[in-house]
JSON list of C-alpha atoms in Angstrom, two decimals:
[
{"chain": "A", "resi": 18, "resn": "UNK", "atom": "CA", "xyz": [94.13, 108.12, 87.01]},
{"chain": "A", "resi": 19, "resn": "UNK", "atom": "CA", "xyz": [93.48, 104.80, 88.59]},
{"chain": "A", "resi": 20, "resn": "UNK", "atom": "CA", "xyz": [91.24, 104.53, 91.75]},
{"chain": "A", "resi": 21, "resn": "UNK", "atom": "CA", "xyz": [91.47, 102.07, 94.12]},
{"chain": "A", "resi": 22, "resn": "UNK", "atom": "CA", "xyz": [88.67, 103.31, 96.37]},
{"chain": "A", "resi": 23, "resn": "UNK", "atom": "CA", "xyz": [85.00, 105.65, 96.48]},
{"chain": "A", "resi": 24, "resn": "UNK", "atom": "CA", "xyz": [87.29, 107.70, 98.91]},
{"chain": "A", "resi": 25, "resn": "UNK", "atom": "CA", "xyz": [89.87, 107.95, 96.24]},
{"chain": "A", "resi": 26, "resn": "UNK", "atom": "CA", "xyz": [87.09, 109.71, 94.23]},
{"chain": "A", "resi": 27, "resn": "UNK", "atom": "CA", "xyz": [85.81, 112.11, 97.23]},
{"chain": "A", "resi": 28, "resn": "UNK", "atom": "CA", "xyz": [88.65, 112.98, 98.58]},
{"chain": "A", "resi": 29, "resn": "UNK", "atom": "CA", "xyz": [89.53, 111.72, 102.31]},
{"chain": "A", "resi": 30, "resn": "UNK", "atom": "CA", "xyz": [88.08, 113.23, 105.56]},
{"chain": "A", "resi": 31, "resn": "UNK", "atom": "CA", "xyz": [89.29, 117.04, 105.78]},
{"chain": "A", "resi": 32, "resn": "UNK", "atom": "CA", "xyz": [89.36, 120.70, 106.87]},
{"chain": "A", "resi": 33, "resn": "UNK", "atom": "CA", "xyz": [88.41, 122.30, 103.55]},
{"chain": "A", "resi": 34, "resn": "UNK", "atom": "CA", "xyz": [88.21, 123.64, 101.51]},
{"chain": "A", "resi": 35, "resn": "UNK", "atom": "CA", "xyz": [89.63, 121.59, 99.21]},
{"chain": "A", "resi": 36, "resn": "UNK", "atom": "CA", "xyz": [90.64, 118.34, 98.91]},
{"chain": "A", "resi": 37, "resn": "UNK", "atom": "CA", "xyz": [93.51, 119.46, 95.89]},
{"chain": "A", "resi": 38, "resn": "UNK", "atom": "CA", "xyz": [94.73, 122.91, 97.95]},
{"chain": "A", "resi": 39, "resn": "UNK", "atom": "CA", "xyz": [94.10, 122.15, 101.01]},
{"chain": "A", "resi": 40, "resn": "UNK", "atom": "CA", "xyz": [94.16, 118.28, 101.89]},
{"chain": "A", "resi": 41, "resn": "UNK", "atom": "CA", "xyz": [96.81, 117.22, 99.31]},
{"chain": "A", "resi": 42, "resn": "UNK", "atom": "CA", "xyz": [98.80, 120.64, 100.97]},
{"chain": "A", "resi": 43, "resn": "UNK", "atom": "CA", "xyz": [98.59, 119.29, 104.34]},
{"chain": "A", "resi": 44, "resn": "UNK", "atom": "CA", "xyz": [100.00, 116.00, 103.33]},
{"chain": "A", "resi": 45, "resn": "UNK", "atom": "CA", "xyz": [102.94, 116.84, 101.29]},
{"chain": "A", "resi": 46, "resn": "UNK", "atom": "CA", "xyz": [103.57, 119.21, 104.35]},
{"chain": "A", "resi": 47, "resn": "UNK", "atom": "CA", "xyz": [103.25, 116.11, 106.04]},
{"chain": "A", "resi": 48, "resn": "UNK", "atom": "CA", "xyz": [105.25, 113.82, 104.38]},
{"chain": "A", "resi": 49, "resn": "UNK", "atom": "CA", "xyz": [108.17, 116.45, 104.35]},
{"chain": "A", "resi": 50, "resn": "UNK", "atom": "CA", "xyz": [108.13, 116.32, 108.07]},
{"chain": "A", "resi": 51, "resn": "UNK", "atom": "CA", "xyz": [108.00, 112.84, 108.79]},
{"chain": "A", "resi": 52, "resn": "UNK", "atom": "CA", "xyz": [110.77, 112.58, 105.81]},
{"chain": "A", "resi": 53, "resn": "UNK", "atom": "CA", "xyz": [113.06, 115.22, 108.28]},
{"chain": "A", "resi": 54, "resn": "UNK", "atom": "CA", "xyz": [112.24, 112.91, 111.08]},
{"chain": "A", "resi": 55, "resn": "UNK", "atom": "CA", "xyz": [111.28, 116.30, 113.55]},
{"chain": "A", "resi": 56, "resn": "UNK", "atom": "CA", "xyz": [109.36, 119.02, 113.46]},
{"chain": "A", "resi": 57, "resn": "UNK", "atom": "CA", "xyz": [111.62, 121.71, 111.73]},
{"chain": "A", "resi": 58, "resn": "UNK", "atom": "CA", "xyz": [112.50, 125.39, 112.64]},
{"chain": "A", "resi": 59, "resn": "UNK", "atom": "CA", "xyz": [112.05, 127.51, 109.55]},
{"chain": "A", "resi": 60, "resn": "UNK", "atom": "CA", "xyz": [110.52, 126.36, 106.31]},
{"chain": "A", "resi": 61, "resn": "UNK", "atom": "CA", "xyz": [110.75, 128.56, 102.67]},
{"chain": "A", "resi": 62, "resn": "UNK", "atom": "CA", "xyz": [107.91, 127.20, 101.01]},
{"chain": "A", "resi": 63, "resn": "UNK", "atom": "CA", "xyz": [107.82, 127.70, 96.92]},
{"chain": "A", "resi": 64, "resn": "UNK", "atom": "CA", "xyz": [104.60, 127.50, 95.20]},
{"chain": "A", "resi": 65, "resn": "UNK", "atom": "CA", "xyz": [103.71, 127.61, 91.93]},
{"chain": "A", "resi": 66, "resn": "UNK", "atom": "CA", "xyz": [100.83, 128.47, 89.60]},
{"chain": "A", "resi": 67, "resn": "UNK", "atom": "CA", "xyz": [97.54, 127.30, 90.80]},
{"chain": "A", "resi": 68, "resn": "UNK", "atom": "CA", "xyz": [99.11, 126.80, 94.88]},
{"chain": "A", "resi": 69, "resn": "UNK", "atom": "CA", "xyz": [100.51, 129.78, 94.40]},
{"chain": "A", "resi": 70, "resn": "UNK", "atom": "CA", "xyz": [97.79, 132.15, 92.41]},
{"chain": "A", "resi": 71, "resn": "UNK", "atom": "CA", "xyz": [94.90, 130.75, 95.17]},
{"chain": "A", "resi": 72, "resn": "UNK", "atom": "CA", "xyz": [97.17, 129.47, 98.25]},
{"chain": "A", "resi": 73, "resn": "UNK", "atom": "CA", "xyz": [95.53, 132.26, 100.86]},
{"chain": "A", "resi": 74, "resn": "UNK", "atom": "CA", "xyz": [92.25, 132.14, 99.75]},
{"chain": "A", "resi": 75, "resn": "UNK", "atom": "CA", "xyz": [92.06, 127.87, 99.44]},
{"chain": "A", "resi": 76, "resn": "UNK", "atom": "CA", "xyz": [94.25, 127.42, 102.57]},
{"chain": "A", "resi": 77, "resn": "UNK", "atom": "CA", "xyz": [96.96, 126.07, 100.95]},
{"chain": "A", "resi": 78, "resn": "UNK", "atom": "CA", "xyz": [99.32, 128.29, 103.43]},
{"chain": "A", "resi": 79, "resn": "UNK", "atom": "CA", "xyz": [97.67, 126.71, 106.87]},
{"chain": "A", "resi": 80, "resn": "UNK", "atom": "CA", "xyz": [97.56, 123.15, 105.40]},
{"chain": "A", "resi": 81, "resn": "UNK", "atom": "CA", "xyz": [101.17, 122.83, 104.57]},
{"chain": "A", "resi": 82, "resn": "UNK", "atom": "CA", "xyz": [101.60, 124.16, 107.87]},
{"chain": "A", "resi": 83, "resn": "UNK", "atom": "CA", "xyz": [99.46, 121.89, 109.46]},
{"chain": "A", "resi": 84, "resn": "UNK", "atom": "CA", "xyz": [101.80, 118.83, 107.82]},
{"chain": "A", "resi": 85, "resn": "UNK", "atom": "CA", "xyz": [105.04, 120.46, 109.11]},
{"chain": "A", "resi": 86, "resn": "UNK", "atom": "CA", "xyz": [103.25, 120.48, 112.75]},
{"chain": "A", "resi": 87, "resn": "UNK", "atom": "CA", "xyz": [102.45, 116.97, 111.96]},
{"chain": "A", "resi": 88, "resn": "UNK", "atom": "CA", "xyz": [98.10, 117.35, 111.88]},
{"chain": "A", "resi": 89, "resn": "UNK", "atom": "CA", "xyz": [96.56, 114.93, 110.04]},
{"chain": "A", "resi": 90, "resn": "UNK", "atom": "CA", "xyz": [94.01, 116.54, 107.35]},
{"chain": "A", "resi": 91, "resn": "UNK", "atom": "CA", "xyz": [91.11, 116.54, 109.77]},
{"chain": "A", "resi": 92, "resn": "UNK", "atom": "CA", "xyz": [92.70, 117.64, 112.28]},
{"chain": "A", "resi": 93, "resn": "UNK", "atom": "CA", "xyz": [90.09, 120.61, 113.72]},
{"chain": "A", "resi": 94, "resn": "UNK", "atom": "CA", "xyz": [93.66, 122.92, 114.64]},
{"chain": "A", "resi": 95, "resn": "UNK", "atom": "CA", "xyz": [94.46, 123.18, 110.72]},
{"chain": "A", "resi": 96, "resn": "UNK", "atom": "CA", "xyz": [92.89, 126.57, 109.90]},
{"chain": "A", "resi": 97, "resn": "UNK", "atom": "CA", "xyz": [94.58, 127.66, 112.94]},
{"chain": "A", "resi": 98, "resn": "UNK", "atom": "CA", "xyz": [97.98, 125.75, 112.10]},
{"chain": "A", "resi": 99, "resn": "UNK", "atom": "CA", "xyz": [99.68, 129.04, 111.00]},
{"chain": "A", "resi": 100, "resn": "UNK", "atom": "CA", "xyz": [99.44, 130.64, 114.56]},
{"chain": "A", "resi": 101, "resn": "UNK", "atom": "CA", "xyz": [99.72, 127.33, 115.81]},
{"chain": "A", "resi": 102, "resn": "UNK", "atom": "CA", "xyz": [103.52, 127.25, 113.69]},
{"chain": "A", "resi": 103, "resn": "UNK", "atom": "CA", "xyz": [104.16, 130.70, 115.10]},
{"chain": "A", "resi": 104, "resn": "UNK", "atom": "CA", "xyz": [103.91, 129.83, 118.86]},
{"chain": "A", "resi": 105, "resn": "UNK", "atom": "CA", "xyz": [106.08, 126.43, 118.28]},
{"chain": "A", "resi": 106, "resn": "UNK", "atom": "CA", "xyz": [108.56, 129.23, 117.15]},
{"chain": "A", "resi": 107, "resn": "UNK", "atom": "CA", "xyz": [108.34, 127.43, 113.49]},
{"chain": "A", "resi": 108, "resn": "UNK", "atom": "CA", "xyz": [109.28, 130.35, 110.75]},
{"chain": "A", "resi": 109, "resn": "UNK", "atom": "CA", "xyz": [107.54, 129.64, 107.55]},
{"chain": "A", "resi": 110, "resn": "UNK", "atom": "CA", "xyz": [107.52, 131.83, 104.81]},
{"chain": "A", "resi": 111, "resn": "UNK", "atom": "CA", "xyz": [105.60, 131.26, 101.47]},
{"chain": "A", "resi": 112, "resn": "UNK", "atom": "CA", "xyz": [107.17, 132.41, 98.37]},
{"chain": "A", "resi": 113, "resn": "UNK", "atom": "CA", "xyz": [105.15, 132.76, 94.80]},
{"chain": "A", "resi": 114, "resn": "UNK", "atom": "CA", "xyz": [107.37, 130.74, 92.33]},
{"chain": "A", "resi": 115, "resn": "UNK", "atom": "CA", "xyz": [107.02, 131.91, 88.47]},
{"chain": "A", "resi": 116, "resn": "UNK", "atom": "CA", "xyz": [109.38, 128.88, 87.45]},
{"chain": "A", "resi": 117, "resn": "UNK", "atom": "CA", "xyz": [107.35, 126.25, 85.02]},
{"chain": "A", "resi": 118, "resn": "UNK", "atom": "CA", "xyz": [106.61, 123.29, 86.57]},
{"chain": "A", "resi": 119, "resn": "UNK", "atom": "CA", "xyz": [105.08, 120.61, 85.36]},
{"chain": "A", "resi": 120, "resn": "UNK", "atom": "CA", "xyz": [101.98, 120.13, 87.57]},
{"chain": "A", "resi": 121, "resn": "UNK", "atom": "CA", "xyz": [99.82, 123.31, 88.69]},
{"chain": "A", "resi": 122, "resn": "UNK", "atom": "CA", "xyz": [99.60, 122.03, 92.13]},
{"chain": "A", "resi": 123, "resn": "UNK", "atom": "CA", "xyz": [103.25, 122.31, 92.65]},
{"chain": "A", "resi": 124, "resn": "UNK", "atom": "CA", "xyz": [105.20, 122.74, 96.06]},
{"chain": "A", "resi": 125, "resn": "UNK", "atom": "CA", "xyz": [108.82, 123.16, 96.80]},
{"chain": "A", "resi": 126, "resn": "UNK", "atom": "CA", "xyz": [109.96, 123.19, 101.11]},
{"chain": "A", "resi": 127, "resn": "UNK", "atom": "CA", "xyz": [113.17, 124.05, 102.40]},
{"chain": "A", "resi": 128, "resn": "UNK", "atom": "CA", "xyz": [112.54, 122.74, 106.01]},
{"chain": "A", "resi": 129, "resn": "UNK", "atom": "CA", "xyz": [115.45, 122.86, 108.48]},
{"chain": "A", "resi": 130, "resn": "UNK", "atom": "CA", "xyz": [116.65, 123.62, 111.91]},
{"chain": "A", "resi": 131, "resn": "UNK", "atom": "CA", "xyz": [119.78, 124.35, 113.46]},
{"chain": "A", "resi": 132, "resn": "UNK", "atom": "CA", "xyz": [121.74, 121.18, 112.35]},
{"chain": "A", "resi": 133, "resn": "UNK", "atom": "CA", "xyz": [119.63, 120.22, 109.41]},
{"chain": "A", "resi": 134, "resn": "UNK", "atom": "CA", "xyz": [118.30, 120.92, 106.01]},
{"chain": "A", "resi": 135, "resn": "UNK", "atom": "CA", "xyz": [115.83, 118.79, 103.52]},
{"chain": "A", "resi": 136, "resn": "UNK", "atom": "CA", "xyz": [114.71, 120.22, 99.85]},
{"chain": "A", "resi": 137, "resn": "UNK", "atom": "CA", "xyz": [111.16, 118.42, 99.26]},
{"chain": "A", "resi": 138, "resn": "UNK", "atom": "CA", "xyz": [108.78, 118.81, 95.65]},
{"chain": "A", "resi": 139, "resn": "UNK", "atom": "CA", "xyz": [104.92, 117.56, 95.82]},
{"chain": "A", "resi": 140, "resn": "UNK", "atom": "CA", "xyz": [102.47, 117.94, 93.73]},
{"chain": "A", "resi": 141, "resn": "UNK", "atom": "CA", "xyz": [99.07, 117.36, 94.62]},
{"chain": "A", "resi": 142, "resn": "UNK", "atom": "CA", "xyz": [97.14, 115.59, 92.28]},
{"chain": "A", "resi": 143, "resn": "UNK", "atom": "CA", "xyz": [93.64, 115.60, 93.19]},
{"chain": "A", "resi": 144, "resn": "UNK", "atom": "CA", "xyz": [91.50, 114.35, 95.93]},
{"chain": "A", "resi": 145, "resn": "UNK", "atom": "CA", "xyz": [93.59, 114.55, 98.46]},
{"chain": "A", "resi": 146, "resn": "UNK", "atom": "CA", "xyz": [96.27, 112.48, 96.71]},
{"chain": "A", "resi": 147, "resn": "UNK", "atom": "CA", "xyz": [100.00, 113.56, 96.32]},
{"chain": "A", "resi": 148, "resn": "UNK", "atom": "CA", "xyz": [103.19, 112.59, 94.56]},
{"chain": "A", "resi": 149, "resn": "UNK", "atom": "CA", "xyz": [106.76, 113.35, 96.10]},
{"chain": "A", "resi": 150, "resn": "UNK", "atom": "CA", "xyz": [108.63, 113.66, 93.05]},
{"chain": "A", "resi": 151, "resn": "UNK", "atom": "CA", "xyz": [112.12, 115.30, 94.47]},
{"chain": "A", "resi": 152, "resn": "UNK", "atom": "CA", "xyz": [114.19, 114.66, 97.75]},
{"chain": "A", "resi": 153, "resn": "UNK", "atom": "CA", "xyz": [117.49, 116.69, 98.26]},
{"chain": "A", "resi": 154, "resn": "UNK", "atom": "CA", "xyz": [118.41, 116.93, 94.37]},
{"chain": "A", "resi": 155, "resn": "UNK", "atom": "CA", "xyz": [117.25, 112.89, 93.53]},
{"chain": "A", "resi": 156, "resn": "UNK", "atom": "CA", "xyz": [114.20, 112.82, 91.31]},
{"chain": "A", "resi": 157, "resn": "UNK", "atom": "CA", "xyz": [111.87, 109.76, 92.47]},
{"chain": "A", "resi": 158, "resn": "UNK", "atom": "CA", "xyz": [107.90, 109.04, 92.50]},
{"chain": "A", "resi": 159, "resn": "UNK", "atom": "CA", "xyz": [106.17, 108.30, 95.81]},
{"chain": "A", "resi": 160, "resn": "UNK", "atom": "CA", "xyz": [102.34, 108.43, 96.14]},
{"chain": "A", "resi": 161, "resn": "UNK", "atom": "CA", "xyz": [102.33, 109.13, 99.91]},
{"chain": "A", "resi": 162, "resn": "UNK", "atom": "CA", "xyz": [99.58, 106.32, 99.77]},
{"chain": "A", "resi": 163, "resn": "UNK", "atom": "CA", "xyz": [101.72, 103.71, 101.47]},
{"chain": "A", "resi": 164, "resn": "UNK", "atom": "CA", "xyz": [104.33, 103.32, 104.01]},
{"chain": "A", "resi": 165, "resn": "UNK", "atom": "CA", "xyz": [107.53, 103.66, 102.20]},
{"chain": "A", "resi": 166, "resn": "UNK", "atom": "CA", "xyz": [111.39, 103.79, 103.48]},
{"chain": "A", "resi": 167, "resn": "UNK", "atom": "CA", "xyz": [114.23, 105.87, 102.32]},
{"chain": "A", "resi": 168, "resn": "UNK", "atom": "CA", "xyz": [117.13, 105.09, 102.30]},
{"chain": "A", "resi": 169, "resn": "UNK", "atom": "CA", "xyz": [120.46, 107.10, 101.62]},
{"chain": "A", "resi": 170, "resn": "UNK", "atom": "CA", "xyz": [123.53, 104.41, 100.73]},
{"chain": "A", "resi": 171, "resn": "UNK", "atom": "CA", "xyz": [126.54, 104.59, 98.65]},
{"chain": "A", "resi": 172, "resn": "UNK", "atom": "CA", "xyz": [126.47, 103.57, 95.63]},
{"chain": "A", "resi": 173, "resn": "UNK", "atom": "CA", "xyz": [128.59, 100.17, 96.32]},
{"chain": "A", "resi": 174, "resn": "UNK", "atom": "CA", "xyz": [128.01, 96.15, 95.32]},
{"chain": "A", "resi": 175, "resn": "UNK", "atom": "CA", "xyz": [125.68, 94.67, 97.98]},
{"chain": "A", "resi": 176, "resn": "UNK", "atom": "CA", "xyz": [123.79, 97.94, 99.16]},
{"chain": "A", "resi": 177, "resn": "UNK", "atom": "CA", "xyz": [120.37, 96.86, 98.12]},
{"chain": "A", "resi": 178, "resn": "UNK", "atom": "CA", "xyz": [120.92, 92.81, 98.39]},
{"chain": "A", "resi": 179, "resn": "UNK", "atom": "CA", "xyz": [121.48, 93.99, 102.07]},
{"chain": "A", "resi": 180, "resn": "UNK", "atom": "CA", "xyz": [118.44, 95.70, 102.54]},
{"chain": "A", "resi": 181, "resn": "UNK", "atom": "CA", "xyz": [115.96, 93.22, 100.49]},
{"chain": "A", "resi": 182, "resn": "UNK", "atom": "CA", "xyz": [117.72, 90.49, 102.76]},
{"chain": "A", "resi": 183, "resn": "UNK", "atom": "CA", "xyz": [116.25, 91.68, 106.06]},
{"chain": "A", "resi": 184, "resn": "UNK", "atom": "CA", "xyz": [112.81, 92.94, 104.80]},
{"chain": "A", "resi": 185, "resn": "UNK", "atom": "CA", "xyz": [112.64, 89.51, 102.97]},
{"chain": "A", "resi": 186, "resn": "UNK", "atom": "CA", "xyz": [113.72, 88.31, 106.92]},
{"chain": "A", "resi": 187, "resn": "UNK", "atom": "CA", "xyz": [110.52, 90.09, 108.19]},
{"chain": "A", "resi": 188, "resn": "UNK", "atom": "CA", "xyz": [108.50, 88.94, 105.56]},
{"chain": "A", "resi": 189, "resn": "UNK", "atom": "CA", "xyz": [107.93, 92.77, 104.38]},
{"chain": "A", "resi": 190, "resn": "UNK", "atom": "CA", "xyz": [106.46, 92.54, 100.87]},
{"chain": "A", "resi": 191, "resn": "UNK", "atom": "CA", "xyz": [107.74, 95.37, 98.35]},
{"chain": "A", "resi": 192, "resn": "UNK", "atom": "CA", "xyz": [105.12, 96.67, 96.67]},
{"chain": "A", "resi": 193, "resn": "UNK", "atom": "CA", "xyz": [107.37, 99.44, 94.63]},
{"chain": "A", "resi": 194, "resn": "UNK", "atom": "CA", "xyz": [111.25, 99.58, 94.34]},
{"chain": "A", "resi": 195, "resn": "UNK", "atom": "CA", "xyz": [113.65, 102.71, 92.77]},
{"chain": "A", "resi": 196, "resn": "UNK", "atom": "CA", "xyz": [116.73, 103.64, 92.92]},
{"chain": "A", "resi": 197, "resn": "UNK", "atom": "CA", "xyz": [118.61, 106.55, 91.95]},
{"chain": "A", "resi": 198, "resn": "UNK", "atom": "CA", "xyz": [121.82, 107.86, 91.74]},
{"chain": "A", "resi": 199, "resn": "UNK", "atom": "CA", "xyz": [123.83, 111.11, 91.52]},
{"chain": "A", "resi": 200, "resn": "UNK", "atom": "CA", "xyz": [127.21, 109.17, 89.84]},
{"chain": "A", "resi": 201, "resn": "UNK", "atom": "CA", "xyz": [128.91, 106.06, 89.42]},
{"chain": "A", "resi": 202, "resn": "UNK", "atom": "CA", "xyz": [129.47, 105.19, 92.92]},
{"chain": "A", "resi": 203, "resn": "UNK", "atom": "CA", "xyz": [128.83, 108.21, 95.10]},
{"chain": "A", "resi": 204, "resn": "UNK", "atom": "CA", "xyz": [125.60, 108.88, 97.15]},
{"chain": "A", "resi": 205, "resn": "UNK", "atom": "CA", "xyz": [122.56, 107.05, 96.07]},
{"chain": "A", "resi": 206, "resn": "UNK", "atom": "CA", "xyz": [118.80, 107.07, 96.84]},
{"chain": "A", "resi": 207, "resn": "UNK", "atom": "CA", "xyz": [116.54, 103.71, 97.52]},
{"chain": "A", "resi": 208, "resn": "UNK", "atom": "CA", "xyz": [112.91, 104.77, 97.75]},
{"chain": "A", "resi": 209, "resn": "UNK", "atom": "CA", "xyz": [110.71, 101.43, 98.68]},
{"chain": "A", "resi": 210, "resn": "UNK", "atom": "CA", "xyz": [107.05, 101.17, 99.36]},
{"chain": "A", "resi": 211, "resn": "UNK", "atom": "CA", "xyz": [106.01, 98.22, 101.52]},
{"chain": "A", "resi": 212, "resn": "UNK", "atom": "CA", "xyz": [102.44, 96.70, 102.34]},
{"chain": "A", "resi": 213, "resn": "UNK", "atom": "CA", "xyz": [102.60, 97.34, 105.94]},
{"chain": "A", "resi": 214, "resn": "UNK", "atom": "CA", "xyz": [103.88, 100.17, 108.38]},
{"chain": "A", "resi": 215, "resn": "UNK", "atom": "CA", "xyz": [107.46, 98.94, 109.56]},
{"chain": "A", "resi": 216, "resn": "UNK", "atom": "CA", "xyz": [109.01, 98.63, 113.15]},
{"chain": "A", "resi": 217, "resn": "UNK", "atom": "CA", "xyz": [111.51, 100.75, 114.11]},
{"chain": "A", "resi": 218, "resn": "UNK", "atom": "CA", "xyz": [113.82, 97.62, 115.09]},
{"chain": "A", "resi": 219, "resn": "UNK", "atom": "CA", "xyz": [113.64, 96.66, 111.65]},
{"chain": "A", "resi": 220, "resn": "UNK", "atom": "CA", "xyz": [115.20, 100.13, 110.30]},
{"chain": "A", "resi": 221, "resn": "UNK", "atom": "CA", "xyz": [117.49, 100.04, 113.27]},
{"chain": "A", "resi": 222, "resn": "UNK", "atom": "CA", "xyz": [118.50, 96.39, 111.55]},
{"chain": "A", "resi": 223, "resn": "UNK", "atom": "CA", "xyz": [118.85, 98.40, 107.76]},
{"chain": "A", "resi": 224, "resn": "UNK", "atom": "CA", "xyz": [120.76, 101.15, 109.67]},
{"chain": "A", "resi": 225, "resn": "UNK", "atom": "CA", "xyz": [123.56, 98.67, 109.92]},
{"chain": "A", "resi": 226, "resn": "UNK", "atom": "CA", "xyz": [123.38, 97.06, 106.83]},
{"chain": "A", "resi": 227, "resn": "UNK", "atom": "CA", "xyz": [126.19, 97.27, 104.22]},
{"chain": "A", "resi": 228, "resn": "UNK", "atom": "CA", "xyz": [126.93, 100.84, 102.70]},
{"chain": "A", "resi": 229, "resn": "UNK", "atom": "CA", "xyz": [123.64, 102.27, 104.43]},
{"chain": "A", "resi": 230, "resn": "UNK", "atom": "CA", "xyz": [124.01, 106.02, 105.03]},
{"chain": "A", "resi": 231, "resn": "UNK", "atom": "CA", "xyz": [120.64, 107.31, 106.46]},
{"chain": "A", "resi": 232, "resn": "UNK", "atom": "CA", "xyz": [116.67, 105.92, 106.43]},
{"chain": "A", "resi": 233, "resn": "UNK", "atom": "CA", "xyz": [113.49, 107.55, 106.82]},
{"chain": "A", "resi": 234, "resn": "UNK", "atom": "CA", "xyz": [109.95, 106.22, 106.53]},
{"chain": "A", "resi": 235, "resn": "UNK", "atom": "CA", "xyz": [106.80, 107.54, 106.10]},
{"chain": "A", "resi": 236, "resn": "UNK", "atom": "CA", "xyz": [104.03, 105.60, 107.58]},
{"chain": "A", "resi": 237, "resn": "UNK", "atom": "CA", "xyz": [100.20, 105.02, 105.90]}
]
């Protein structure tokens, strides 16, 4: 693995107590909420192997919490975020998943609410570091370490030349660029992580570009 910083090799600033179960938790809970754009109603949270043989005991339950609720991992209300959930009237239930998965520190949330549903996979990968490797049935890889956009677009001509165009416009460097698709011109996935955090009048502006569907971000 390939550190960019000392706090890449301590782990960042946290409620423990542990920067694998409990800080990498919190921000894949995190990252699944800021991907839904709200805080959701009900979440059925999957875990498997290690999360799931130690999740009570190395607070992998309140962190993921705490990301749905939106805490940040050193936030002091995290060991209380599952109380915390309950009085927001947010319904979480944790579920011990036997299916093999290919990293031990493996989380699956079904967050929705009345009108909405997102499918999310993380995997935390050590000190306090994540990867999103699924969103909604599209298989991708997003460290969570850098602002990033999402964007949902059919899969037409011109969809991503319209989208480079006005980032390019902004002068918003791409630092990492995928794309996936389900089919030959159906629904498609553009996953795109930038150096900076991005306005929200620029993603108004890629809301209206050619063949765009839906964008999220996820801020640093």
């Amino acid at each position: 693995m390939k550190y960019s910083s000392v706090f890449d090799i301590i782990g960042p600033v946290m409620i423990g107590p542990s920067s694998s179960h409990t800080a990498g938790a919190a921000r894949i809970g995190k990252a699944a909420r800021n991907l839904f754009g709200k805080e959701p109603k009900w979440a059925r949270i999957h875990l498997y192997e290690s999360f799931a043989k130690t999740y009570r005991g190395h607070g992998t339950d309140f962190a993921l919490a705490g990301g749905l609720l939106g805490f940040e991992t050193d936030d002091p209300r995290m060991n209380k975020a599952l109380e915390i959930a309950e009085e927001r009237n947010l319904a979480i239930e944790f579920i011990e998943d036997s299916a093999g998965v290919s990293h031990p520190n493996t989380a699956r949330l079904i967050i929705g609410d009345d009108k909405d549903r997102m499918e999310l996979v993380g995997i935390s990968i050590g000190g306090g570091k994540i990867e999103i490797t699924e969103l909604n049935g599209f298989e991708l890889r997003l460290s969570g370490n850098h602002p990033a956009i999402l964007i949902m677009h059919n899969d037409r001509f011109g969809a991503i030349a319209s989208v480079t165009k006005i980032l390019a416009k902004y002068e918003i460097n791409i630092g990492h660029m995928e794309v996936n698709r389900k089919d030959v011109g159906k629904e498609a996935l553009m996953v795109i992580e930038v150096d900076q955090n991005v306005d929200d009048s620029v993603l108004k502006e890629l809301e209206g570009a050619d063949h765009i569907e839906q964008i999220a971000k996820i801020v640093s």
